[in-house]
mmCIF file of C-alpha atoms in Angstrom:
data_model
loop_
_atom_site.group_PDB
_atom_site.id
_atom_site.type_symbol
_atom_site.label_atom_id
_atom_site.label_comp_id
_atom_site.label_asym_id
_atom_site.label_seq_id
_atom_site.Cartn_x
_atom_site.Cartn_y
_atom_site.Cartn_z
ATOM 1 C CA MET Q 1 0.000 0.000 0.000
ATOM 2 C CA GLN Q 2 2.948 2.299 0.633
ATOM 3 C CA THR Q 3 4.062 1.869 -2.990
ATOM 4 C CA ILE Q 4 0.537 2.324 -4.372
ATOM 5 C CA VAL Q 5 -0.184 5.465 -2.372
ATOM 6 C CA GLU Q 6 3.205 7.052 -3.070
ATOM 7 C CA THR Q 7 2.755 6.441 -6.798
ATOM 8 C CA ALA Q 8 -0.704 8.019 -6.783
ATOM 9 C CA TRP Q 9 0.511 10.930 -4.629
ATOM 10 C CA LYS Q 10 3.381 11.705 -7.012
ATOM 11 C CA LYS Q 11 1.002 11.676 -9.967
ATOM 12 C CA PHE Q 12 -1.350 14.124 -8.242
ATOM 13 C CA LYS Q 13 1.595 16.358 -7.325
ATOM 14 C CA THR Q 14 2.589 16.685 -10.990
ATOM 15 C CA GLU Q 15 -0.946 17.522 -12.115
ATOM 16 C CA LEU Q 16 -2.435 19.537 -9.225
ATOM 17 C CA SER Q 17 -1.433 22.212 -6.768
ATOM 18 C CA ASP Q 18 -0.526 21.189 -3.229
ATOM 19 C CA SER Q 19 -3.904 22.325 -1.939
ATOM 20 C CA GLN Q 20 -5.700 20.086 -4.447
ATOM 21 C CA VAL Q 21 -3.875 16.868 -3.626
ATOM 22 C CA PRO Q 22 -6.445 14.677 -1.835
ATOM 23 C CA ASP Q 23 -6.022 12.806 1.413
ATOM 24 C CA PHE Q 24 -5.630 9.044 1.198
ATOM 25 C CA GLN Q 25 -7.530 6.616 3.413
ATOM 26 C CA VAL Q 26 -6.416 2.978 3.352
ATOM 27 C CA PHE Q 27 -8.560 0.185 4.763
ATOM 28 C CA PHE Q 28 -6.783 -3.064 5.595
ATOM 29 C CA ASN Q 29 -9.119 -6.046 5.417
ATOM 30 C CA ASP Q 30 -8.514 -9.507 6.834
ATOM 31 C CA ARG Q 31 -10.307 -12.213 8.757
ATOM 32 C CA THR Q 32 -11.494 -11.330 12.254
ATOM 33 C CA SER Q 33 -8.764 -13.566 13.716
ATOM 34 C CA ASN Q 34 -6.010 -11.434 12.166
ATOM 35 C CA ASP Q 35 -3.657 -9.587 14.538
ATOM 36 C CA PHE Q 36 -4.473 -6.023 13.490
ATOM 37 C CA ASN Q 37 -2.416 -4.579 16.362
ATOM 38 C CA THR Q 38 0.779 -6.030 14.889
ATOM 39 C CA LEU Q 39 -0.253 -4.732 11.467
ATOM 40 C CA PHE Q 40 -0.730 -1.187 12.696
ATOM 41 C CA ALA Q 41 2.535 -1.289 14.663
ATOM 42 C CA SER Q 42 4.406 -2.234 11.479
ATOM 43 C CA LEU Q 43 3.058 0.600 9.298
ATOM 44 C CA PRO Q 44 5.618 3.236 8.195
ATOM 45 C CA PRO Q 45 5.417 6.173 10.630
ATOM 46 C CA GLU Q 46 5.859 8.729 7.840
ATOM 47 C CA ARG Q 47 3.176 7.268 5.575
ATOM 48 C CA LYS Q 48 1.067 9.493 3.359
ATOM 49 C CA TYR Q 49 -2.238 7.848 4.241
ATOM 50 C CA TYR Q 50 -4.641 7.304 7.101
ATOM 51 C CA ALA Q 51 -5.067 3.671 8.123
ATOM 52 C CA ALA Q 52 -7.981 1.642 9.425
ATOM 53 C CA GLY Q 53 -8.713 -2.060 9.848
ATOM 54 C CA VAL Q 54 -11.829 -3.756 8.503
ATOM 55 C CA PRO Q 55 -12.272 -7.334 9.785
ATOM 56 C CA GLY Q 56 -14.450 -9.729 7.827
ATOM 57 C CA SER Q 57 -14.620 -12.022 4.802
ATOM 58 C CA PHE Q 58 -13.871 -10.400 1.444
ATOM 59 C CA HIS Q 59 -16.437 -12.713 -0.116
ATOM 60 C CA LYS Q 60 -19.067 -10.364 1.369
ATOM 61 C CA ARG Q 61 -19.657 -6.607 1.402
ATOM 62 C CA GLN Q 62 -17.350 -4.774 3.797
ATOM 63 C CA PHE Q 63 -17.786 -1.126 2.748
ATOM 64 C CA PRO Q 64 -20.578 1.352 1.937
ATOM 65 C CA LYS Q 65 -21.816 1.635 -1.624
ATOM 66 C CA ASP Q 66 -19.568 3.655 -3.976
ATOM 67 C CA SER Q 67 -17.021 4.347 -1.235
ATOM 68 C CA LEU Q 68 -13.794 2.959 -2.727
ATOM 69 C CA HIS Q 69 -11.693 4.275 -5.612
ATOM 70 C CA PHE Q 70 -9.104 1.507 -5.654
ATOM 71 C CA ALA Q 71 -9.066 -2.069 -4.334
ATOM 72 C CA HIS Q 72 -6.129 -4.451 -4.135
ATOM 73 C CA SER Q 73 -5.870 -8.136 -3.232
ATOM 74 C CA SER Q 74 -2.505 -9.851 -3.059
ATOM 75 C CA CYS Q 75 -2.221 -13.658 -3.062
ATOM 76 C CA THR Q 76 -5.493 -14.294 -1.211
ATOM 77 C CA LEU Q 77 -8.057 -15.162 -3.877
ATOM 78 C CA ASN Q 78 -6.983 -18.809 -3.866
ATOM 79 C CA TRP Q 79 -8.757 -19.301 -0.506
ATOM 80 C CA LEU Q 80 -12.222 -20.848 -0.615
ATOM 81 C CA SER Q 81 -14.969 -19.511 1.644
ATOM 82 C CA VAL Q 82 -16.070 -23.058 2.515
ATOM 83 C CA MET Q 83 -15.129 -26.609 1.584
ATOM 84 C CA PRO Q 84 -17.562 -28.240 -0.857
ATOM 85 C CA GLN Q 85 -19.622 -30.680 1.219
ATOM 86 C CA GLU Q 86 -19.364 -33.480 -1.336
ATOM 87 C CA ILE Q 87 -15.596 -33.599 -0.751
ATOM 88 C CA LEU Q 88 -16.242 -34.757 2.826
ATOM 89 C CA ASP Q 89 -19.197 -37.060 2.083
ATOM 90 C CA ASN Q 90 -18.110 -40.707 2.000
ATOM 91 C CA SER Q 91 -21.130 -41.563 -0.144
ATOM 92 C CA SER Q 92 -20.239 -38.996 -2.803
ATOM 93 C CA PRO Q 93 -18.165 -39.691 -5.954
ATOM 94 C CA ALA Q 94 -16.194 -36.583 -4.955
ATOM 95 C CA TRP Q 95 -15.145 -37.967 -1.555
ATOM 96 C CA ASN Q 96 -11.451 -37.193 -1.293
ATOM 97 C CA GLN Q 97 -10.482 -40.093 0.968
ATOM 98 C CA GLY Q 98 -6.865 -40.113 2.116
ATOM 99 C CA LYS Q 99 -6.091 -36.821 0.376
ATOM 100 C CA ILE Q 100 -5.989 -33.245 1.621
ATOM 101 C CA MET Q 101 -5.925 -31.553 -1.790
ATOM 102 C CA TYR Q 102 -7.507 -31.985 -5.190
ATOM 103 C CA SER Q 103 -5.709 -33.147 -8.307
ATOM 104 C CA GLY Q 104 -6.627 -33.829 -11.900
ATOM 105 C CA GLU Q 105 -6.615 -37.579 -11.361
ATOM 106 C CA LYS Q 106 -10.077 -37.529 -9.786
ATOM 107 C CA LYS Q 107 -12.248 -35.195 -11.828
ATOM 108 C CA GLU Q 108 -15.146 -35.199 -9.352
ATOM 109 C CA VAL Q 109 -12.913 -33.682 -6.674
ATOM 110 C CA LEU Q 110 -11.355 -31.171 -9.077
ATOM 111 C CA ASN Q 111 -14.791 -30.111 -10.346
ATOM 112 C CA ALA Q 112 -16.115 -29.617 -6.803
ATOM 113 C CA TYR Q 113 -13.197 -27.350 -5.958
ATOM 114 C CA ALA Q 114 -13.498 -25.452 -9.253
ATOM 115 C CA LEU Q 115 -17.246 -24.871 -8.858
ATOM 116 C CA GLN Q 116 -16.792 -23.541 -5.321
ATOM 117 C CA TYR Q 117 -13.988 -21.273 -6.512
ATOM 118 C CA ALA Q 118 -16.166 -19.857 -9.300
ATOM 119 C CA LYS Q 119 -18.979 -19.181 -6.792
ATOM 120 C CA ASP Q 120 -16.592 -17.478 -4.390
ATOM 121 C CA LEU Q 121 -15.039 -15.324 -7.088
ATOM 122 C CA ASP Q 122 -18.501 -14.304 -8.290
ATOM 123 C CA SER Q 123 -19.402 -13.263 -4.729
ATOM 124 C CA PHE Q 124 -16.135 -11.339 -4.447
ATOM 125 C CA PHE Q 125 -16.774 -9.414 -7.670
ATOM 126 C CA LYS Q 126 -20.397 -8.648 -6.775
ATOM 127 C CA ALA Q 127 -19.335 -7.263 -3.402
ATOM 128 C CA ARG Q 128 -16.566 -5.102 -4.858
ATOM 129 C CA ALA Q 129 -18.880 -3.850 -7.633
ATOM 130 C CA GLN Q 130 -21.120 -2.379 -4.933
ATOM 131 C CA GLU Q 131 -18.220 -0.772 -3.075
ATOM 132 C CA LEU Q 132 -16.162 0.671 -5.955
ATOM 133 C CA VAL Q 133 -17.150 3.890 -7.690
ATOM 134 C CA CYS Q 134 -17.778 3.750 -11.418
ATOM 135 C CA GLY Q 135 -14.359 4.000 -13.068
ATOM 136 C CA GLY Q 136 -12.630 2.686 -9.945
ATOM 137 C CA LEU Q 137 -9.800 0.211 -10.352
ATOM 138 C CA MET Q 138 -9.073 -3.152 -8.772
ATOM 139 C CA ALA Q 139 -5.627 -4.763 -8.949
ATOM 140 C CA LEU Q 140 -5.426 -8.473 -8.197
ATOM 141 C CA VAL Q 141 -2.357 -10.651 -7.713
ATOM 142 C CA VAL Q 142 -3.714 -14.185 -7.971
ATOM 143 C CA PRO Q 143 -1.822 -17.424 -7.194
ATOM 144 C CA THR Q 144 -2.223 -19.641 -10.256
ATOM 145 C CA VAL Q 145 -0.873 -22.686 -12.049
ATOM 146 C CA PRO Q 146 -0.052 -22.989 -15.754
ATOM 147 C CA ASN Q 147 -2.915 -23.563 -18.176
ATOM 148 C CA PRO Q 148 -3.446 -27.346 -18.295
ATOM 149 C CA ASN Q 149 -3.457 -29.317 -21.494
ATOM 150 C CA HIS Q 150 -6.408 -31.525 -22.371
ATOM 151 C CA ASP Q 151 -5.136 -34.104 -19.875
ATOM 152 C CA LEU Q 152 -6.255 -32.748 -16.504
ATOM 153 C CA SER Q 153 -4.095 -35.323 -14.715
ATOM 154 C CA SER Q 154 -1.273 -32.813 -15.182
ATOM 155 C CA ILE Q 155 -2.810 -30.804 -12.305
ATOM 156 C CA THR Q 156 -0.925 -32.021 -9.229
ATOM 157 C CA PHE Q 157 0.458 -30.572 -5.991
ATOM 158 C CA PRO Q 158 3.244 -32.913 -4.809
ATOM 159 C CA SER Q 159 4.230 -30.785 -1.802
ATOM 160 C CA TYR Q 160 0.636 -30.764 -0.488
ATOM 161 C CA ASP Q 161 0.317 -34.483 -1.165
ATOM 162 C CA LEU Q 162 3.451 -34.946 0.915
ATOM 163 C CA LEU Q 163 1.877 -33.036 3.807
ATOM 164 C CA GLY Q 164 -1.087 -35.387 3.499
ATOM 165 C CA THR Q 165 1.169 -38.435 3.780
ATOM 166 C CA CYS Q 166 2.662 -36.939 6.953
ATOM 167 C CA LEU Q 167 -0.819 -36.679 8.464
ATOM 168 C CA ILE Q 168 -1.524 -40.285 7.512
ATOM 169 C CA GLU Q 169 1.746 -41.360 9.152
ATOM 170 C CA LEU Q 170 0.803 -39.551 12.373
ATOM 171 C CA ALA Q 171 -2.538 -41.362 12.294
ATOM 172 C CA GLU Q 172 -0.648 -44.667 11.928
ATOM 173 C CA ARG Q 173 1.418 -43.675 14.954
ATOM 174 C CA GLY Q 174 -1.830 -43.357 16.900
ATOM 175 C CA ARG Q 175 -1.765 -39.588 17.291
ATOM 176 C CA PHE Q 176 -5.331 -39.343 15.949
ATOM 177 C CA ASP Q 177 -7.825 -41.462 14.044
ATOM 178 C CA ALA Q 178 -7.399 -41.960 10.295
ATOM 179 C CA ALA Q 179 -10.929 -40.619 9.815
ATOM 180 C CA LYS Q 180 -9.545 -37.241 10.906
ATOM 181 C CA VAL Q 181 -7.412 -37.157 7.769
ATOM 182 C CA ASP Q 182 -10.308 -38.173 5.534
ATOM 183 C CA SER Q 183 -12.381 -35.284 6.905
ATOM 184 C CA PHE Q 184 -9.701 -32.641 6.285
ATOM 185 C CA ASN Q 185 -9.001 -30.852 3.019
ATOM 186 C CA LEU Q 186 -7.078 -27.664 2.342
ATOM 187 C CA PRO Q 187 -9.595 -24.935 1.356
ATOM 188 C CA VAL Q 188 -7.423 -23.531 -1.431
ATOM 189 C CA TYR Q 189 -7.801 -23.635 -5.187
ATOM 190 C CA TYR Q 190 -5.206 -22.565 -7.723
ATOM 191 C CA THR Q 191 -6.929 -21.371 -10.845
ATOM 192 C CA TYR Q 192 -5.145 -21.026 -14.172
ATOM 193 C CA PRO Q 193 -5.035 -17.893 -16.361
ATOM 194 C CA ASN Q 194 -7.576 -19.059 -18.976
ATOM 195 C CA GLU Q 195 -10.058 -20.144 -16.296
ATOM 196 C CA LEU Q 196 -9.592 -16.902 -14.349
ATOM 197 C CA LYS Q 197 -10.142 -14.799 -17.479
ATOM 198 C CA ALA Q 198 -13.321 -16.730 -18.335
ATOM 199 C CA ILE Q 199 -14.761 -16.208 -14.837
ATOM 200 C CA ILE Q 200 -14.023 -12.479 -14.938
ATOM 201 C CA GLU Q 201 -15.549 -12.071 -18.388
ATOM 202 C CA LYS Q 202 -18.844 -13.509 -17.143
ATOM 203 C CA ASN Q 203 -19.082 -10.576 -14.741
ATOM 204 C CA GLN Q 204 -20.482 -7.467 -16.408
ATOM 205 C CA ASP Q 205 -19.479 -5.041 -13.671
ATOM 206 C CA PHE Q 206 -15.763 -5.060 -14.511
ATOM 207 C CA ARG Q 207 -13.692 -4.729 -17.642
ATOM 208 C CA ILE Q 208 -10.247 -6.317 -17.927
ATOM 209 C CA GLU Q 209 -7.678 -3.577 -18.483
ATOM 210 C CA ARG Q 210 -4.679 -5.849 -18.184
ATOM 211 C CA ILE Q 211 -3.947 -9.486 -17.409
ATOM 212 C CA GLU Q 212 -0.544 -11.149 -17.443
ATOM 213 C CA VAL Q 213 1.547 -13.801 -15.753
ATOM 214 C CA LEU Q 214 4.203 -12.101 -13.646
ATOM 215 C CA ASN Q 215 7.805 -13.106 -14.093
ATOM 216 C CA ILE Q 216 8.523 -13.881 -10.445
ATOM 217 C CA PRO Q 217 11.154 -16.529 -9.647
ATOM 218 C CA SER Q 218 9.604 -19.730 -8.355
ATOM 219 C CA LYS Q 219 10.258 -21.028 -4.849
ATOM 220 C CA HIS Q 220 11.528 -24.186 -6.530
ATOM 221 C CA HIS Q 221 15.092 -23.343 -7.473
ATOM 222 C CA THR Q 222 18.277 -25.324 -7.837
ATOM 223 C CA ASN Q 223 19.061 -25.295 -4.126
ATOM 224 C CA PRO Q 224 15.736 -25.231 -2.209
ATOM 225 C CA ASP Q 225 15.717 -24.986 1.585
ATOM 226 C CA PRO Q 226 13.379 -27.680 2.987
ATOM 227 C CA LYS Q 227 13.300 -26.106 6.465
ATOM 228 C CA ALA Q 228 12.391 -22.670 5.160
ATOM 229 C CA TYR Q 229 9.687 -24.098 2.911
ATOM 230 C CA SER Q 230 8.253 -26.158 5.779
ATOM 231 C CA LEU Q 231 8.162 -23.082 8.016
ATOM 232 C CA THR Q 232 6.387 -21.120 5.298
ATOM 233 C CA GLN Q 233 3.725 -23.797 4.928
ATOM 234 C CA ARG Q 234 3.358 -23.952 8.696
ATOM 235 C CA ALA Q 235 2.761 -20.206 8.859
ATOM 236 C CA VAL Q 236 0.037 -20.503 6.218
ATOM 237 C CA PHE Q 237 -1.798 -23.647 7.336
ATOM 238 C CA GLU Q 238 -1.050 -24.170 11.026
ATOM 239 C CA GLY Q 239 -4.260 -22.455 12.177
ATOM 240 C CA LEU Q 240 -6.410 -24.794 10.070
ATOM 241 C CA LEU Q 241 -4.428 -27.856 11.095
ATOM 242 C CA GLN Q 242 -4.550 -26.985 14.791
ATOM 243 C CA GLU Q 243 -8.293 -26.486 14.677
ATOM 244 C CA HIS Q 244 -8.838 -29.897 13.129
ATOM 245 C CA PHE Q 245 -6.077 -32.101 14.577
ATOM 246 C CA GLY Q 246 -5.030 -30.301 17.771
ATOM 247 C CA SER Q 247 -2.081 -28.067 18.582
ATOM 248 C CA GLU Q 248 -0.092 -30.790 20.375
ATOM 249 C CA PHE Q 249 0.862 -32.478 17.091
ATOM 250 C CA MET Q 250 2.121 -29.493 15.125
ATOM 251 C CA ASP Q 251 5.821 -29.715 15.993
ATOM 252 C CA GLU Q 252 5.891 -33.434 15.196
ATOM 253 C CA LEU Q 253 3.965 -32.911 11.970
ATOM 254 C CA PHE Q 254 6.208 -30.225 10.545
ATOM 255 C CA ASP Q 255 9.420 -31.903 11.696
ATOM 256 C CA LEU Q 256 8.258 -34.949 9.750
ATOM 257 C CA TYR Q 257 7.280 -32.755 6.805
ATOM 258 C CA THR Q 258 10.751 -31.208 6.695
ATOM 259 C CA GLU Q 259 12.351 -34.667 6.751
ATOM 260 C CA LYS Q 260 10.191 -35.921 3.900
ATOM 261 C CA ILE Q 261 10.899 -32.813 1.797
ATOM 262 C CA GLU Q 262 14.607 -33.553 2.174
ATOM 263 C CA GLU Q 263 14.178 -37.271 1.427
ATOM 264 C CA THR Q 264 11.976 -36.888 -1.648
ATOM 265 C CA ALA Q 265 13.432 -33.666 -3.131
ATOM 266 C CA VAL Q 266 9.802 -32.754 -3.817
ATOM 267 C CA LEU Q 267 10.668 -29.098 -4.378
ATOM 268 C CA LEU Q 268 12.647 -30.122 -7.458
ATOM 269 C CA ASN Q 269 9.659 -31.955 -8.927
ATOM 270 C CA PRO Q 270 8.899 -30.376 -12.332
ATOM 271 C CA LYS Q 271 5.176 -30.850 -11.635
ATOM 272 C CA GLU Q 272 5.468 -28.670 -8.530
ATOM 273 C CA THR Q 273 4.788 -25.444 -10.373
ATOM 274 C CA SER Q 274 3.341 -22.186 -9.140
ATOM 275 C CA MET Q 275 3.073 -18.666 -10.463
ATOM 276 C CA VAL Q 276 1.094 -15.494 -9.987
ATOM 277 C CA THR Q 277 -1.160 -13.719 -12.444
ATOM 278 C CA PHE Q 278 -1.736 -9.968 -12.345
ATOM 279 C CA VAL Q 279 -5.177 -8.628 -13.252
ATOM 280 C CA LEU Q 280 -6.228 -4.972 -13.479
ATOM 281 C CA LEU Q 281 -9.975 -4.381 -13.632
ATOM 282 C CA LYS Q 282 -12.069 -1.239 -14.085
ATOM 283 C CA ARG Q 283 -15.526 -0.830 -12.585
ATOM 284 C CA VAL Q 284 -17.889 -0.028 -15.432
ATOM 285 C CA PHE Q 285 -21.386 1.413 -15.437
ATOM 286 C CA ARG Q 286 -24.091 -1.154 -16.085
ATOM 287 C CA MET Q 287 -27.708 -0.418 -16.788
ATOM 288 C CA THR Q 288 -30.001 -2.304 -14.381
#
C-alpha cells in the first residue's frame, strides 16, 4: 500500500497544486482472527495515508456503496470460503479419501473445488462492484498454475500431497484417528489464467484492463531450503491444522514434513509449479 499510495501521490503532485492533492484513506481487510495490532505497529510512521482495519470475509460486502476508488488483493483469492460438502461425504463420488488436496486424477474432486472457486469469485466481484465507484480500479495478484493441457491429470500438488502423507503417518502412529485425515481438506484452489479470465468475463461489472503472468522466480530453485519451505507452509496452514487435529501435534507434523521434503526432493519436482497472475480491472457502469 505504501508503494501504491506514493505512486498516486506523485502523480497528483505533478498535475495539481498542493492544496488540491487529496487525502488518502487505506482500509486493511482480513479475517477477524487477524492480529491487526501487529499490522498497525508495522506501518511506516511517515506514511502518506490514514489507516484503518476492517475485519471480515472479502467474499461479502465490507464497505458502503460507492465508497472505494481503488481495491487491491494480493495472493489471497486462492482461498475458498467453505469446503464443498461433497468432498467430505463418504457416499459422494467426490469424496477425497486419504487426500488433503484436489488433483486432476479424480475429476469429481477437481470439479467440486473449481465450482466452489467460481462461486466465491462471483461473490467477491459482486461485493466489490457495490463498493467501488464507477471507473474505480481493482488490482489483483492471484496465485495460479499454468494452463493445463487436455489431460487434466497434469494438475498435481506434490508438496501438499506430501503433507497429506505426513498426516496419515501420524494417524498410523496413533496420534489421531485416520478418519480425521479423511475429513480434512485444504480450502485452497489454484486457478489457471484461462479459467480466471473466463470467470471475470462472465461478470459485467468489470472490464479487464490488463492481465498477465508475472515473471517472479519460483520457490523451486536449484538449491531449495526444505526447512524454510516447511516453516512457510506452517505459517500458512497451522491455524487450520490446529483447529482440526489439535495443537499438540504441530511440531511433530512439521518436523516430519521437513524430513520428507529432504528425502523426496519434492521441491525439485517439475510438476510442482506455481506462479502469480496480475489482473487490473475497471468498474464499469451497467444499466439495471
